[in-house]
PDB file of C-alpha atoms in Angstrom:
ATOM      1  CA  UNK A 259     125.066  88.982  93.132  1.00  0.00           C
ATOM      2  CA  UNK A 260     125.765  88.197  89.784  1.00  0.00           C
ATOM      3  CA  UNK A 261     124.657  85.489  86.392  1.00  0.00           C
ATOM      4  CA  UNK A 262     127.257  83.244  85.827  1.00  0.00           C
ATOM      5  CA  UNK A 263     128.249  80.792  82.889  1.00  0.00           C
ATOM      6  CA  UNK A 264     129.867  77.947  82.821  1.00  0.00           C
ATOM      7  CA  UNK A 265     130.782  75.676  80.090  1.00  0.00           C
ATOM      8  CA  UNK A 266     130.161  71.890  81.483  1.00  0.00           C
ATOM      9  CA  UNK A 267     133.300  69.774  79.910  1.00  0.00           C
ATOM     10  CA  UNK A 268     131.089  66.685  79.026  1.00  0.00           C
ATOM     11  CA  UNK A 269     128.861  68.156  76.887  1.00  0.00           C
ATOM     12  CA  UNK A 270     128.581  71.439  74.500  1.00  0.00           C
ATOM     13  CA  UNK A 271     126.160  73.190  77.014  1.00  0.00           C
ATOM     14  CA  UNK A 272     126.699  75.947  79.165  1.00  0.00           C
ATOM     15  CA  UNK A 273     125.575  76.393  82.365  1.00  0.00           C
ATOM     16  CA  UNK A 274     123.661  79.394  84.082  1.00  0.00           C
ATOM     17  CA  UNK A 275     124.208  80.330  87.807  1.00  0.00           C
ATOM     18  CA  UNK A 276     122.966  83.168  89.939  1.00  0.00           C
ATOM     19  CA  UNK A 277     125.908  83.625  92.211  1.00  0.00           C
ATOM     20  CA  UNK A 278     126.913  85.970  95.284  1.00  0.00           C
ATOM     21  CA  UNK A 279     130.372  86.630  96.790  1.00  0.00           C
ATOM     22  CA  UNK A 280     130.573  85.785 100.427  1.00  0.00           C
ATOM     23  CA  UNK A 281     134.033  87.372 102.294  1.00  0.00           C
ATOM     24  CA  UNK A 282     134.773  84.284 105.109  1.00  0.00           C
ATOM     25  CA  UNK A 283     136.262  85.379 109.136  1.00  0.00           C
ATOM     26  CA  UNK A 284     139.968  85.629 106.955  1.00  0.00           C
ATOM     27  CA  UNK A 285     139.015  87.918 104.552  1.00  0.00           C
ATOM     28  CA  UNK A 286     138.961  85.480 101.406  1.00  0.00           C
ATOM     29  CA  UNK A 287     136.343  86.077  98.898  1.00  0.00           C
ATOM     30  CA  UNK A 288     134.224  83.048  98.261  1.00  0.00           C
ATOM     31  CA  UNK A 289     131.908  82.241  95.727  1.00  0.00           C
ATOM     32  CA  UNK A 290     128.177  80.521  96.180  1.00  0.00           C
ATOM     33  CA  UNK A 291     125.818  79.496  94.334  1.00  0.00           C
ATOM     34  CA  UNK A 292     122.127  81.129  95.299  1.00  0.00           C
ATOM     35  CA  UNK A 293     120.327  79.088  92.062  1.00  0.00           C
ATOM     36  CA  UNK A 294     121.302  76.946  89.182  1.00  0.00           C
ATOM     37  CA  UNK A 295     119.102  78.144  86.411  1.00  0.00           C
ATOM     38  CA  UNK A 296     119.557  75.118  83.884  1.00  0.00           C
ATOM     39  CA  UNK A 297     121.915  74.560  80.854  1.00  0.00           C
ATOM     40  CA  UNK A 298     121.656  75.664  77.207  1.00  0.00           C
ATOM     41  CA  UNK A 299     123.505  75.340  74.007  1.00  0.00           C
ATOM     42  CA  UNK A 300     125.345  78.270  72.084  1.00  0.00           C
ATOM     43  CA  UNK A 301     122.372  80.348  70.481  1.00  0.00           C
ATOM     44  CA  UNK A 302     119.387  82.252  71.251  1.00  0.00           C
ATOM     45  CA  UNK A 303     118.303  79.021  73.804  1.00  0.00           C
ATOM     46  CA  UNK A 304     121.526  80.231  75.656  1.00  0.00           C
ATOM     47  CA  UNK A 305     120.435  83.997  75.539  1.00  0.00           C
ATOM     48  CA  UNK A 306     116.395  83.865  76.455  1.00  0.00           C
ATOM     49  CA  UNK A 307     118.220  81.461  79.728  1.00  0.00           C
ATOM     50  CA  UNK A 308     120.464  84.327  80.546  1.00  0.00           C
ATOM     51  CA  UNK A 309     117.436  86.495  80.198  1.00  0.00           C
ATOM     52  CA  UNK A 310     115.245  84.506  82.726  1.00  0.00           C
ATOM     53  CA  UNK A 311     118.753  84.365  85.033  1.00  0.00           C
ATOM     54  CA  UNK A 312     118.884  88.657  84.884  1.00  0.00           C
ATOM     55  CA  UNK A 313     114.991  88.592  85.877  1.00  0.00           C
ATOM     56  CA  UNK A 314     115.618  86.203  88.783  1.00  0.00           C
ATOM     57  CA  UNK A 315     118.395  87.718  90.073  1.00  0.00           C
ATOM     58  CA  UNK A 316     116.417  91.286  90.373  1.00  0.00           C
ATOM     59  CA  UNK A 317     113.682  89.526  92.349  1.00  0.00           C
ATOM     60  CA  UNK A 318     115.919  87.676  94.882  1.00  0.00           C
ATOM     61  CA  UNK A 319     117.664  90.708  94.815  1.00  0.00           C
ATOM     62  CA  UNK A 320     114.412  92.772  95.608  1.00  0.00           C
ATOM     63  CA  UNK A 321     113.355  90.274  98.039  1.00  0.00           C
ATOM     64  CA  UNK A 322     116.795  90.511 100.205  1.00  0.00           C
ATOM     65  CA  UNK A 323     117.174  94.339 100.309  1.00  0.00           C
ATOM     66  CA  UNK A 324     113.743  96.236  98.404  1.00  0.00           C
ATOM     67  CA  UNK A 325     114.802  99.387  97.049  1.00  0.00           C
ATOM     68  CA  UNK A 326     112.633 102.213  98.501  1.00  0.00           C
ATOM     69  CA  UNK A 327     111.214 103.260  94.849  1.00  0.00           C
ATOM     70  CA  UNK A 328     110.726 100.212  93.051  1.00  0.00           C
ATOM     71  CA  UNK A 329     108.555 102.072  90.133  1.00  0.00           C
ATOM     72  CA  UNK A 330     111.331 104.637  89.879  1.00  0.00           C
ATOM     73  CA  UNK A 331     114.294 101.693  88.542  1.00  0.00           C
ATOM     74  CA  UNK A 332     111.370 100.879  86.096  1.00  0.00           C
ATOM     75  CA  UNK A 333     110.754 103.750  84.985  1.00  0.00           C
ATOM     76  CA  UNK A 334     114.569 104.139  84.284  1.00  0.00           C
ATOM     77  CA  UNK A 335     114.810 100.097  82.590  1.00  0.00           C
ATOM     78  CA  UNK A 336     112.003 101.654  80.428  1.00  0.00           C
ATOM     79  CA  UNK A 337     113.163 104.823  79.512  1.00  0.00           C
ATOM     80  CA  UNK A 338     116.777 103.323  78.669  1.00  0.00           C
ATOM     81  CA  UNK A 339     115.155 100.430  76.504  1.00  0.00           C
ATOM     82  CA  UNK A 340     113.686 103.489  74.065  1.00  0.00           C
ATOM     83  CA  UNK A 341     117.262 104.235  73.790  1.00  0.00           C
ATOM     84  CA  UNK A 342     118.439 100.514  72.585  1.00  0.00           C
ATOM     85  CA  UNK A 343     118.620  99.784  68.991  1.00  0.00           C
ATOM     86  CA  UNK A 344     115.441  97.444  68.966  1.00  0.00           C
ATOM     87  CA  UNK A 345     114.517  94.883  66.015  1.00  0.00           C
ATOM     88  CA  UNK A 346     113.238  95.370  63.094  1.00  0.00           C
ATOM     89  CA  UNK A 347     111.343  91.763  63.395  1.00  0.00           C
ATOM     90  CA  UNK A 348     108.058  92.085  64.958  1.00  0.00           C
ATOM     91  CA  UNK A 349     107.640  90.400  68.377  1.00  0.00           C
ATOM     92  CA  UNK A 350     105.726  86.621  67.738  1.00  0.00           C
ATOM     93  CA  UNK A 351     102.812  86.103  70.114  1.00  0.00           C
ATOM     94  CA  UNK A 352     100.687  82.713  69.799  1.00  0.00           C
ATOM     95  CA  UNK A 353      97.858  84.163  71.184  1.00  0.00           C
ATOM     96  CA  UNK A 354      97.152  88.120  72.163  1.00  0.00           C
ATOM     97  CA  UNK A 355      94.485  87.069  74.595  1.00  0.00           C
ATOM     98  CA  UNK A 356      97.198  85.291  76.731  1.00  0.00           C
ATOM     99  CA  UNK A 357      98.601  88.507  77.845  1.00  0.00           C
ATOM    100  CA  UNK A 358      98.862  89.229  81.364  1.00  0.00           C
ATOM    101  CA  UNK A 359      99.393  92.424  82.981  1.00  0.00           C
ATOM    102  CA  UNK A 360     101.849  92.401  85.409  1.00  0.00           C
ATOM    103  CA  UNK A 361     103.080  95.383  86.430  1.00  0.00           C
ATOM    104  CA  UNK A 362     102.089  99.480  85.244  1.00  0.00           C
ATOM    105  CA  UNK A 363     104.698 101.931  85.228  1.00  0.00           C
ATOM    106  CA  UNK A 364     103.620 105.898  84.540  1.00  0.00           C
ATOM    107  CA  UNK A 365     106.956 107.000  82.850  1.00  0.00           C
ATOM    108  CA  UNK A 366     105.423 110.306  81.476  1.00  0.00           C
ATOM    109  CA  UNK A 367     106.550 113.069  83.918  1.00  0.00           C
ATOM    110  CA  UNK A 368     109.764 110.320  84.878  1.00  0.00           C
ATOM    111  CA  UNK A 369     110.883 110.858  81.294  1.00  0.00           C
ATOM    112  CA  UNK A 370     110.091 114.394  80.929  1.00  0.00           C
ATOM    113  CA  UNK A 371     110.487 116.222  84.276  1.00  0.00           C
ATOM    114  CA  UNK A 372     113.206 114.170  85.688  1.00  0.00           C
ATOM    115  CA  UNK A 373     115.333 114.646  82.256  1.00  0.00           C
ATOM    116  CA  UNK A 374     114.539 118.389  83.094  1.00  0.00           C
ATOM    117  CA  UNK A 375     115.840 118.006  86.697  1.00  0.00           C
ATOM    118  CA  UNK A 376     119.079 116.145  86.032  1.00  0.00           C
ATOM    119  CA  UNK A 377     119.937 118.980  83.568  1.00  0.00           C
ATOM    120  CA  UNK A 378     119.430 122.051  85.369  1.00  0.00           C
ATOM    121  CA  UNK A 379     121.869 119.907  88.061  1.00  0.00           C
ATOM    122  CA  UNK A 380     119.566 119.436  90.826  1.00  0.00           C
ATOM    123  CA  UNK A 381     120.577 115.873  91.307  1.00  0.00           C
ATOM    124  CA  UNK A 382     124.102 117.786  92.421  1.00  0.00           C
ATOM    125  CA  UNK A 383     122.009 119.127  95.312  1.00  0.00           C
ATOM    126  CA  UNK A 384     122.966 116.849  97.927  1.00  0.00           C
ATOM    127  CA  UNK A 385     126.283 114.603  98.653  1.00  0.00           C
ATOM    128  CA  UNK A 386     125.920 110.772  98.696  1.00  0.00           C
ATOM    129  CA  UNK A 387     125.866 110.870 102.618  1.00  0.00           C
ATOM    130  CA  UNK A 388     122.557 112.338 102.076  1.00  0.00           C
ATOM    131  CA  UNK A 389     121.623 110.060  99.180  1.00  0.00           C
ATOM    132  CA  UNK A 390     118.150 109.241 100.769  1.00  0.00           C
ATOM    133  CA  UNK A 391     116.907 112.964 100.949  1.00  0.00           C
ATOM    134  CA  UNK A 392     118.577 113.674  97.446  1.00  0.00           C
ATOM    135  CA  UNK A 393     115.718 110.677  96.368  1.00  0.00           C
ATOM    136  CA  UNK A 394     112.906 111.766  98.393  1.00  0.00           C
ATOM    137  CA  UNK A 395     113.844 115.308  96.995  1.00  0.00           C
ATOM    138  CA  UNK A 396     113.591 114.620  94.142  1.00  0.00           C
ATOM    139  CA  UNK A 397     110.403 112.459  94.658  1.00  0.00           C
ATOM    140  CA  UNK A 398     108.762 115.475  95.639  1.00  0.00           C
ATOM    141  CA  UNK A 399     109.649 117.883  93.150  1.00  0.00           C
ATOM    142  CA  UNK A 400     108.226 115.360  90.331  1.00  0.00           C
ATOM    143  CA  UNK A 401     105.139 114.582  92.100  1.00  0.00           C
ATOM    144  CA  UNK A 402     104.733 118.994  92.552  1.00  0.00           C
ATOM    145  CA  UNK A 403     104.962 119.108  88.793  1.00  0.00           C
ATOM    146  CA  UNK A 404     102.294 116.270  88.515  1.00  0.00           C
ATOM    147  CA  UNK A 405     100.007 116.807  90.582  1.00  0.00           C
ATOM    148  CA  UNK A 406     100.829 120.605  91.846  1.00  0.00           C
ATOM    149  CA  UNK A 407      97.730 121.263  94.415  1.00  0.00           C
ATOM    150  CA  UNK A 408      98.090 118.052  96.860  1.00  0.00           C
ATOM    151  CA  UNK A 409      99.704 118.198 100.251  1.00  0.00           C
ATOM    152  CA  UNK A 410     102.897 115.936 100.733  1.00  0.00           C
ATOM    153  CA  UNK A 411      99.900 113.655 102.369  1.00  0.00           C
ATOM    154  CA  UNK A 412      98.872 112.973  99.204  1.00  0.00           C
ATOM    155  CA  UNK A 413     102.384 112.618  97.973  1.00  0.00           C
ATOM    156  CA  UNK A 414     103.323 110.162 100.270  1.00  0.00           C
ATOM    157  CA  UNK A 415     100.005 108.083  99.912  1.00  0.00           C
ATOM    158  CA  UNK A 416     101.102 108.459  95.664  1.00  0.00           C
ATOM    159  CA  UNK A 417     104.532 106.829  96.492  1.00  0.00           C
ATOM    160  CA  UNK A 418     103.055 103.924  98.272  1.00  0.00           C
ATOM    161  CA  UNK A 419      99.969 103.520  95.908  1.00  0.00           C
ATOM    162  CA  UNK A 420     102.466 103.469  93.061  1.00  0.00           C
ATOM    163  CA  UNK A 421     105.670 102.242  94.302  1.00  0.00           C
ATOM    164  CA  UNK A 422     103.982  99.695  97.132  1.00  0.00           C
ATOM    165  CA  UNK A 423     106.107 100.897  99.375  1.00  0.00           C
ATOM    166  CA  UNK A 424     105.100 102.866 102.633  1.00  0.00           C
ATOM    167  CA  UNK A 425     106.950 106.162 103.051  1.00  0.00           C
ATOM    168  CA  UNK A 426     105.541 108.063 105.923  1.00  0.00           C
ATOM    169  CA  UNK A 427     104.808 111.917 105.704  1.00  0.00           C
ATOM    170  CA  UNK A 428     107.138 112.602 108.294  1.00  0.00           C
ATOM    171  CA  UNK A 429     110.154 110.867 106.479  1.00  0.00           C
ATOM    172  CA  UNK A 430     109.232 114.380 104.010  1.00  0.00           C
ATOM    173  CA  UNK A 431     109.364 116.413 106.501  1.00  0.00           C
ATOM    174  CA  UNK A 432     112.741 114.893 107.520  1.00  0.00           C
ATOM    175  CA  UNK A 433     114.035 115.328 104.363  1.00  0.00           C
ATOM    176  CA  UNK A 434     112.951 119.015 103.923  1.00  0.00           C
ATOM    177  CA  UNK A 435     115.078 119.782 107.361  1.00  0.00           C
ATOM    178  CA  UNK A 436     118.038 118.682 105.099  1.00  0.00           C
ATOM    179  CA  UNK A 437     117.007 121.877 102.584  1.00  0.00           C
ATOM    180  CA  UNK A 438     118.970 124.268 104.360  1.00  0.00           C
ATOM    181  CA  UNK A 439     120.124 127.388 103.577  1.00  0.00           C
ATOM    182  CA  UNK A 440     123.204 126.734 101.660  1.00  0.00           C
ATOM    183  CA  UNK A 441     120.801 124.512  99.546  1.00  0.00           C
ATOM    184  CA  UNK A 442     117.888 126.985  99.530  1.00  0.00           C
ATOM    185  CA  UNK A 443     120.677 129.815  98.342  1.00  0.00           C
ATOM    186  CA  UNK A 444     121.662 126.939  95.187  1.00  0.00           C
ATOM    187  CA  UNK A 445     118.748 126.162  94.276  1.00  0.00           C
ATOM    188  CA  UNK A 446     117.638 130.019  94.117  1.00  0.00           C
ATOM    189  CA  UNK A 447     120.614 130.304  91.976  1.00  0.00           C
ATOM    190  CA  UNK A 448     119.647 127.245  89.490  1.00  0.00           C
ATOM    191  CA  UNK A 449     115.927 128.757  89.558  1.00  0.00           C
ATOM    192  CA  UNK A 450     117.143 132.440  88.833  1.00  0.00           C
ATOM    193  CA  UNK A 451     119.683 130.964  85.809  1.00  0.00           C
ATOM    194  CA  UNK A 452     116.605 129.324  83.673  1.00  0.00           C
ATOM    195  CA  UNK A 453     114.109 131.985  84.353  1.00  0.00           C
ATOM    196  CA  UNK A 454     117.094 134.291  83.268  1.00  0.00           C
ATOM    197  CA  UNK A 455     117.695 132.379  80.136  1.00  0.00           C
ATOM    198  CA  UNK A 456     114.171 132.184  79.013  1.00  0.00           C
ATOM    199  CA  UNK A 457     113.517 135.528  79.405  1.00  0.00           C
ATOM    200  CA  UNK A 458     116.684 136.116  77.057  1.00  0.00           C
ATOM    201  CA  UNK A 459     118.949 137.002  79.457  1.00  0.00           C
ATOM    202  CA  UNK A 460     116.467 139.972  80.957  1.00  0.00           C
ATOM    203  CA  UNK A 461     115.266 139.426  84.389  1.00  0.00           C
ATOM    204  CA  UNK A 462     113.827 142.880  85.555  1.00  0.00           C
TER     205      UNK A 462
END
């Protein structure tokens, strides 16, 4: 599923579509239209529709197939907007009162502890056949760093209080039977590297 634009030949607006690609019983690739969001001249009218298109998209998106961390692709749209070159212009609002919380994201221990995990290669752990247990994994070892005395009750009650969605303890437990040996033996190995390199190389 994609945002499309199209540039209607009778007048100088361009048209915004969310569209999907749907393969028919030969094997052709057809397109279809899922929503027409509206039409907008050149400009920034054009970009805030594109805008409103993108944030459609994600929900219909969401709504057809939910991921199984929503909080955790926020947490990553957050932590790569820090990243963007923003503008200098401050952001107009008519009326501060008007705001509305929608949604809360905790991005603290995303941004620090899972920068900290992707570099000591732990997101290597596991193939991509085991891509589920590589992001309950992972899960885990975050929420251990948080909140370092609760049981992976508690964890799982976390994920669904923050993400909304339900993941059963035993779905942990399931994942941990994928922590074999071979990966125990690795991640001993990553584990024994950093404490080696903090302590300067001396590990008595």
């Amino acid at each position: 599923m994609f945002v499309r634009k199209l540039k209607r030949k009778t007048t100088q607006n361009i048209a915004v579509q969310i569209v999907r690609n749907d393969r028919t019983k030969d094997g052709k690739v057809r397109q279809k239209i899922v929503r027409h969001m509206g039409t907008a001249p050149e400009g920034p009218a054009l970009e805030a529709l594109l805008h409103i298109a993108e944030q459609e998209r994600l929900r219909i998106e969401e709504r057809v197939q939910p991921t199984l961390f929503p909080s955790e692709h926020s947490a990553h749209a957050v932590l790569e907007a820090r990243h963007r070159k923003q503008s200098k212009q401050p952001i107009p609002l008519a009326d501060i009162r008007k705001l509305e919380e929608v949604k809360r994201v905790c991005v603290g221990f995303h941004e620090v502890f899972g920068a900290l995990y992707a570099r000591m290669g732990l997101d290597q752990l596991f193939s991509t056949r085991y891509a589920m247990a590589a992001r309950l994994f992972r899960q885990a070892v975050l929420l251990r760093l948080a909140a370092p005395g609760d049981s992976k009750l508690a964890h799982a009650r976390q994920l669904s209080k923050e993400d909304g969605v339900e993941v059963p303890v035993h779905k942990f437990y399931r994942m941990m039977d994928a922590v074999d040996d071979r990966r125990i033996a690795r991640l001993q190995s990553i584990v024994a590297r950093e404490v080696t390199d903090l302590l300067g190389g001396k590990l008595d």
